CSV table of C-alpha atoms in Angstrom, one decimal:
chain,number,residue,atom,x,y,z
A,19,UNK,CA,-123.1,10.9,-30.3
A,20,UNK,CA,-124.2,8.8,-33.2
A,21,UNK,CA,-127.0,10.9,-34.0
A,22,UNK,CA,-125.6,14.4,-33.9
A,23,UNK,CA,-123.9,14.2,-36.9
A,24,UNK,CA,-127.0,13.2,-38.6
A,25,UNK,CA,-128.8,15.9,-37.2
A,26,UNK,CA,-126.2,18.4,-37.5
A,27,UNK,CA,-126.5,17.5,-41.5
A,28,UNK,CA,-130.0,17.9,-42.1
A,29,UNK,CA,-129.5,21.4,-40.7
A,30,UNK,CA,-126.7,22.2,-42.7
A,31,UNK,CA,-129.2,20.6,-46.2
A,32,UNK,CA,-132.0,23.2,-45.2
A,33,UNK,CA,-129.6,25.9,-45.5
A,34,UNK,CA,-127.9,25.0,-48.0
A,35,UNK,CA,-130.9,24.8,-50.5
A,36,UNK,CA,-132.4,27.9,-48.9
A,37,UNK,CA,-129.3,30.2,-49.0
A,38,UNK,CA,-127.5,28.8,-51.4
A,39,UNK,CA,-129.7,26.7,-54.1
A,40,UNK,CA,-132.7,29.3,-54.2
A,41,UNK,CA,-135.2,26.9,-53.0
A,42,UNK,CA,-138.0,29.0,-53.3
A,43,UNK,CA,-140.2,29.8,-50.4
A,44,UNK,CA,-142.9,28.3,-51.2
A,45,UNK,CA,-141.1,24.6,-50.6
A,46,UNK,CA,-139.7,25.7,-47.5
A,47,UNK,CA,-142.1,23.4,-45.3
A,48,UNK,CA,-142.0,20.5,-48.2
A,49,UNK,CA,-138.4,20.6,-47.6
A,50,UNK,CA,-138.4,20.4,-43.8
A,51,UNK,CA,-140.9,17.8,-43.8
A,52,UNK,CA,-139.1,15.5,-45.9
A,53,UNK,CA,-135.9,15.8,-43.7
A,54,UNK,CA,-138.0,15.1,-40.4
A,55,UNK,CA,-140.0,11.9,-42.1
A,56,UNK,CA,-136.4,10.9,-43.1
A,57,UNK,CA,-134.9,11.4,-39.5
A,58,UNK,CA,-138.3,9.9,-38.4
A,59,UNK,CA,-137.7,6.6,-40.1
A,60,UNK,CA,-134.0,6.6,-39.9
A,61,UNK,CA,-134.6,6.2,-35.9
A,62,UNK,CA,-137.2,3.6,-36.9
A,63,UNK,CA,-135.0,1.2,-39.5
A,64,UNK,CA,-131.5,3.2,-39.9
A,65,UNK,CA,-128.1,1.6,-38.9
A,66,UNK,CA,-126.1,4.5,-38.1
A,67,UNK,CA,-122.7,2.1,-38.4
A,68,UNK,CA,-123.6,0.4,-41.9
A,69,UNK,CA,-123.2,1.7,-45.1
A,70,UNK,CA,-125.7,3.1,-47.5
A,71,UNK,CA,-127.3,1.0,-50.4
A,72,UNK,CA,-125.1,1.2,-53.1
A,73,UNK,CA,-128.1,2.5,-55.0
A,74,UNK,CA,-128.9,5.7,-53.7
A,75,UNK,CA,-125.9,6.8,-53.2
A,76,UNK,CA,-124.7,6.3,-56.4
A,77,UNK,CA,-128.1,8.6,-57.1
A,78,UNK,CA,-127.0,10.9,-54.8
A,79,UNK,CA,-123.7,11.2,-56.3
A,80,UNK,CA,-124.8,11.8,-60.0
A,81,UNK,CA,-127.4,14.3,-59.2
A,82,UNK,CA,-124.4,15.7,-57.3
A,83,UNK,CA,-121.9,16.2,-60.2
A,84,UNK,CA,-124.5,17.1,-62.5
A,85,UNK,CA,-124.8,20.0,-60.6
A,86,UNK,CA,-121.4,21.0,-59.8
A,87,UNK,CA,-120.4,20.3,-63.7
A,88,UNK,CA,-123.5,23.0,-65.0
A,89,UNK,CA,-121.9,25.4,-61.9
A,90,UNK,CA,-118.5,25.7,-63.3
A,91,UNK,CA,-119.8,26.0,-66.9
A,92,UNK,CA,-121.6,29.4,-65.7
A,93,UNK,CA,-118.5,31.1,-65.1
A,94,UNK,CA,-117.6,30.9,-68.7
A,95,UNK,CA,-119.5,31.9,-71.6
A,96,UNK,CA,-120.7,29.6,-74.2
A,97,UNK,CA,-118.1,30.6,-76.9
A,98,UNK,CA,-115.7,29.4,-74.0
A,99,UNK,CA,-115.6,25.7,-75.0
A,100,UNK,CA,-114.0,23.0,-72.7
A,101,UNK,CA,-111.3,20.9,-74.3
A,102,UNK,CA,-112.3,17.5,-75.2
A,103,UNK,CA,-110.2,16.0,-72.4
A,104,UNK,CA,-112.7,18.4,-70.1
A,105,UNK,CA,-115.8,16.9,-71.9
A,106,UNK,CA,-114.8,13.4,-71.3
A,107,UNK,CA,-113.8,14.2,-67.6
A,108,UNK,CA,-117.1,15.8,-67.0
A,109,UNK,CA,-118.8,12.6,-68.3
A,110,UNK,CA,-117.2,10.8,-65.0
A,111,UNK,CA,-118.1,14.2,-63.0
A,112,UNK,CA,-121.7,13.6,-63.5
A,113,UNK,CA,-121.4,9.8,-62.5
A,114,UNK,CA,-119.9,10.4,-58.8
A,115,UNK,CA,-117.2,9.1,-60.5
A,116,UNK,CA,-113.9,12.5,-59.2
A,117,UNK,CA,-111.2,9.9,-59.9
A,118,UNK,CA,-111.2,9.7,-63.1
A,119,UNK,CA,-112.7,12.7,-63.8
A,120,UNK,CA,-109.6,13.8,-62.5
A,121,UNK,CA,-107.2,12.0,-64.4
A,122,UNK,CA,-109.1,13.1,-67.7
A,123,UNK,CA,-108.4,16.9,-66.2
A,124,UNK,CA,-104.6,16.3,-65.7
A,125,UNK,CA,-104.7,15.2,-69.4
A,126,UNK,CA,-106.3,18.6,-70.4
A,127,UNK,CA,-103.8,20.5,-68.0
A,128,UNK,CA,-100.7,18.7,-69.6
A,129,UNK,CA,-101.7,19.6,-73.0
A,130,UNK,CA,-102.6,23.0,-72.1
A,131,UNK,CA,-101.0,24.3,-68.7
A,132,UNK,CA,-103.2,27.8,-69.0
A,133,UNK,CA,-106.3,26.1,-69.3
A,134,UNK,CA,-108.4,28.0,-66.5
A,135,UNK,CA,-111.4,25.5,-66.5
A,136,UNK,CA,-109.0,22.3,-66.6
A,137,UNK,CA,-107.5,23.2,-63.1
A,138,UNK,CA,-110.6,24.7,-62.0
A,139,UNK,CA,-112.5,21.4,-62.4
A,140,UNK,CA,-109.2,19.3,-61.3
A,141,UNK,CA,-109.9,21.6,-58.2
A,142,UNK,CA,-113.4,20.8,-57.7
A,143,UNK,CA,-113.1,17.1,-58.5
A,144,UNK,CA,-110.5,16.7,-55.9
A,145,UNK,CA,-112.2,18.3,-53.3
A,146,UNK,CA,-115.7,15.4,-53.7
A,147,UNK,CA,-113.1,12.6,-54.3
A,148,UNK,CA,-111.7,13.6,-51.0
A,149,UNK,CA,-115.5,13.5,-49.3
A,150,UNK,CA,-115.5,17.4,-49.3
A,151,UNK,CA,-112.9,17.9,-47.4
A,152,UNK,CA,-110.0,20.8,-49.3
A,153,UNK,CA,-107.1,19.0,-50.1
A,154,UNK,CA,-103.6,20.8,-50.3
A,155,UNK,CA,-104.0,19.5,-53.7
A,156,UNK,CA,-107.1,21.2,-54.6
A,157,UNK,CA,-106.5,23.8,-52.6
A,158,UNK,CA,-103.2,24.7,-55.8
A,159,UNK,CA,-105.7,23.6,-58.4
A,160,UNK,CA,-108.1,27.0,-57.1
A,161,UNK,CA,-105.3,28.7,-56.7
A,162,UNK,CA,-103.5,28.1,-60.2
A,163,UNK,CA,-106.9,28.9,-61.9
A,164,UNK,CA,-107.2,32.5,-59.9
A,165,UNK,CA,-103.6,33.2,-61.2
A,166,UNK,CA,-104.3,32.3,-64.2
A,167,UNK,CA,-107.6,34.6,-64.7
A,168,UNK,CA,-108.2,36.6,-61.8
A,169,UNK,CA,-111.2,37.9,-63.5
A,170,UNK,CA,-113.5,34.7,-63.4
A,171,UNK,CA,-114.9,34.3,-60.2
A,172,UNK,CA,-115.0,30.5,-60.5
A,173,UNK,CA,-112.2,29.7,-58.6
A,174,UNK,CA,-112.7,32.1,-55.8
A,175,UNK,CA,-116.1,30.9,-55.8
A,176,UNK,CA,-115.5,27.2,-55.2
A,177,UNK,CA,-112.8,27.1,-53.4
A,178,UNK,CA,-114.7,29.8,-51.1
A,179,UNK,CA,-117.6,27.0,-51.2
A,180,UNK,CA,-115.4,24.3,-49.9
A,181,UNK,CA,-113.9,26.3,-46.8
A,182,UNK,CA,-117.8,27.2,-46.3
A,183,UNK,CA,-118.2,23.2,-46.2
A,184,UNK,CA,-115.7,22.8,-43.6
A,185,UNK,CA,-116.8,25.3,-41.6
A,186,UNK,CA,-115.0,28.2,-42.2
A,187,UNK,CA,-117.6,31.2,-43.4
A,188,UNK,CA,-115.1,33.6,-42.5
A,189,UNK,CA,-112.8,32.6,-45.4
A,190,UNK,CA,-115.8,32.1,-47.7
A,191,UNK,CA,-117.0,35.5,-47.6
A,192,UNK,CA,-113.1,37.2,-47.8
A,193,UNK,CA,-113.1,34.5,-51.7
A,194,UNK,CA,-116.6,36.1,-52.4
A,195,UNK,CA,-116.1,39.1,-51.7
A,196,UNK,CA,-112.2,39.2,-53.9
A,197,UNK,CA,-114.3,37.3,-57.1
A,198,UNK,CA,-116.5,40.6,-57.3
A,199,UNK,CA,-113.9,43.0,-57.1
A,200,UNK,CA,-112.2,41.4,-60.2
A,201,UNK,CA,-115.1,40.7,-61.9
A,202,UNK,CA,-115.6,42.4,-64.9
A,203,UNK,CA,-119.3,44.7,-64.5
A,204,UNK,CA,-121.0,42.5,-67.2
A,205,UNK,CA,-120.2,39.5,-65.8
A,206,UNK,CA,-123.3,37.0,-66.3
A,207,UNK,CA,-122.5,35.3,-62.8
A,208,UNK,CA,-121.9,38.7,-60.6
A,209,UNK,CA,-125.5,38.7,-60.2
A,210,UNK,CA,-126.1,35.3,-59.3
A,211,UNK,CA,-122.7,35.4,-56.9
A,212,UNK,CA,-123.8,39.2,-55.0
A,213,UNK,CA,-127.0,37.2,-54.2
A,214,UNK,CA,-125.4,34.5,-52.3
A,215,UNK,CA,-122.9,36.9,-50.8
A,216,UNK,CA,-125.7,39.0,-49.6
A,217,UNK,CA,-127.5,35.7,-48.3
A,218,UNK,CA,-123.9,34.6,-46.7
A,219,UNK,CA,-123.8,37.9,-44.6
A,220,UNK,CA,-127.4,37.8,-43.4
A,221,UNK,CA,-126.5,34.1,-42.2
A,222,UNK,CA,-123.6,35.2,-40.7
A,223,UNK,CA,-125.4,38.8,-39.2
A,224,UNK,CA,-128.1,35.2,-37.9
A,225,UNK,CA,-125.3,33.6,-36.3
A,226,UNK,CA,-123.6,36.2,-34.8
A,227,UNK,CA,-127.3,37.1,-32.9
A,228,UNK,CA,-128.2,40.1,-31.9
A,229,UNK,CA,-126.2,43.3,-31.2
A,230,UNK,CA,-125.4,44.9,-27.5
A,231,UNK,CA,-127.6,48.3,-27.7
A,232,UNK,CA,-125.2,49.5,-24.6
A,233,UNK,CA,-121.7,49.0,-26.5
């Protein structure tokens, strides 16, 4: 059982970059050759019960928040500043470091309870401190950004991208789908989000397999 898991989440990091990462198709093969030399030597040195090196995953997890931190920032424009309590937070974001990135986003929420971005990072941050898994706390932090500007996707969009984490593409698309109808039509991420619905659906349309002609 050891090994499913493992398998189950090299799957998961093909799609993800394909569908969701635009990993052109060109790398396709590069990328699925890299995950089968790492399963490969995995079976060959790997301890499935010990911890990674320290190292890589503190790679891992930078590379990680750097990412997530330049995905918020595209749901609001560059005269749309973060607060300086945001800046700082987003300094531990891009370490791996959610815990006191989170903290730093409390402090920007206390001094300004309608900041959008604060509880929308607070979200995010909670959700990687927690592993991925959607918190009941994150889970308000989405959900007081949405209130707060229905119009930016962001929170929708996240929020719909950790229920797609845990499983749940159902709830995902319903998220996507509501962050489009309130968008505003010159939004600069509607684009960028109708793609990834679109590429939701036709993993979804993959899963679902093929239709009964008879029915």
């Amino acid at each position: 059982m050891t090994w499913l898991p493992i398998i189950l989440l090299a799957l998961v990091a093909f799609v993800a970059a394909v569908a969701f990462l635009r990993l052109p198709r060109s790398l396709w093969t590069l990328l699925g050759a890299t995950l089968i030399f790492g399963l490969a030597g995995y079976a060959m040195q790997g301890s499935p019960g010990q911890g990674s090196a320290p190292k890589a995953a503190a790679g891992s997890e930078a590379q990680s928040g750097e990412l997530l931190v330049s995905a918020r920032r595209e749901f609001f424009g560059e005269g749309q500043l973060p607060s300086r309590w945001i800046v700082t937070g987003d300094g531990f974001a891009r370490r791996g470091d959610y815990a006191q990135a989170t903290g730093l986003y409390a402090n920007a929420i206390s001094e300004n309870p309608s900041d959008t971005e604060a509880w929308l990072a607070t979200g995010i941050a909670l959700v990687e401190h927690a592993e991925g898994n959607l918190t009941p706390a994150a889970i308000n932090a989405f959900e007081r950004a949405a209130k707060l500007r229905p119009e930016n996707g962001g929170a929708r969009y996240f929020l719909g991208l950790s229920w797609l984490r845990g499983g749940e593409p159902a709830r995902t698309r319903e998220l996507w789908v509501e962050a489009l109808e309130a968008a505003p039509e010159d939004a600069e991420w509607r684009e960028d989000l109708a793609m990834r619905l679109a590429r939701l659906d036709a993993l979804l349309e993959m899963a679902a397999g093929p239709s009964d002609p008879d029915r």
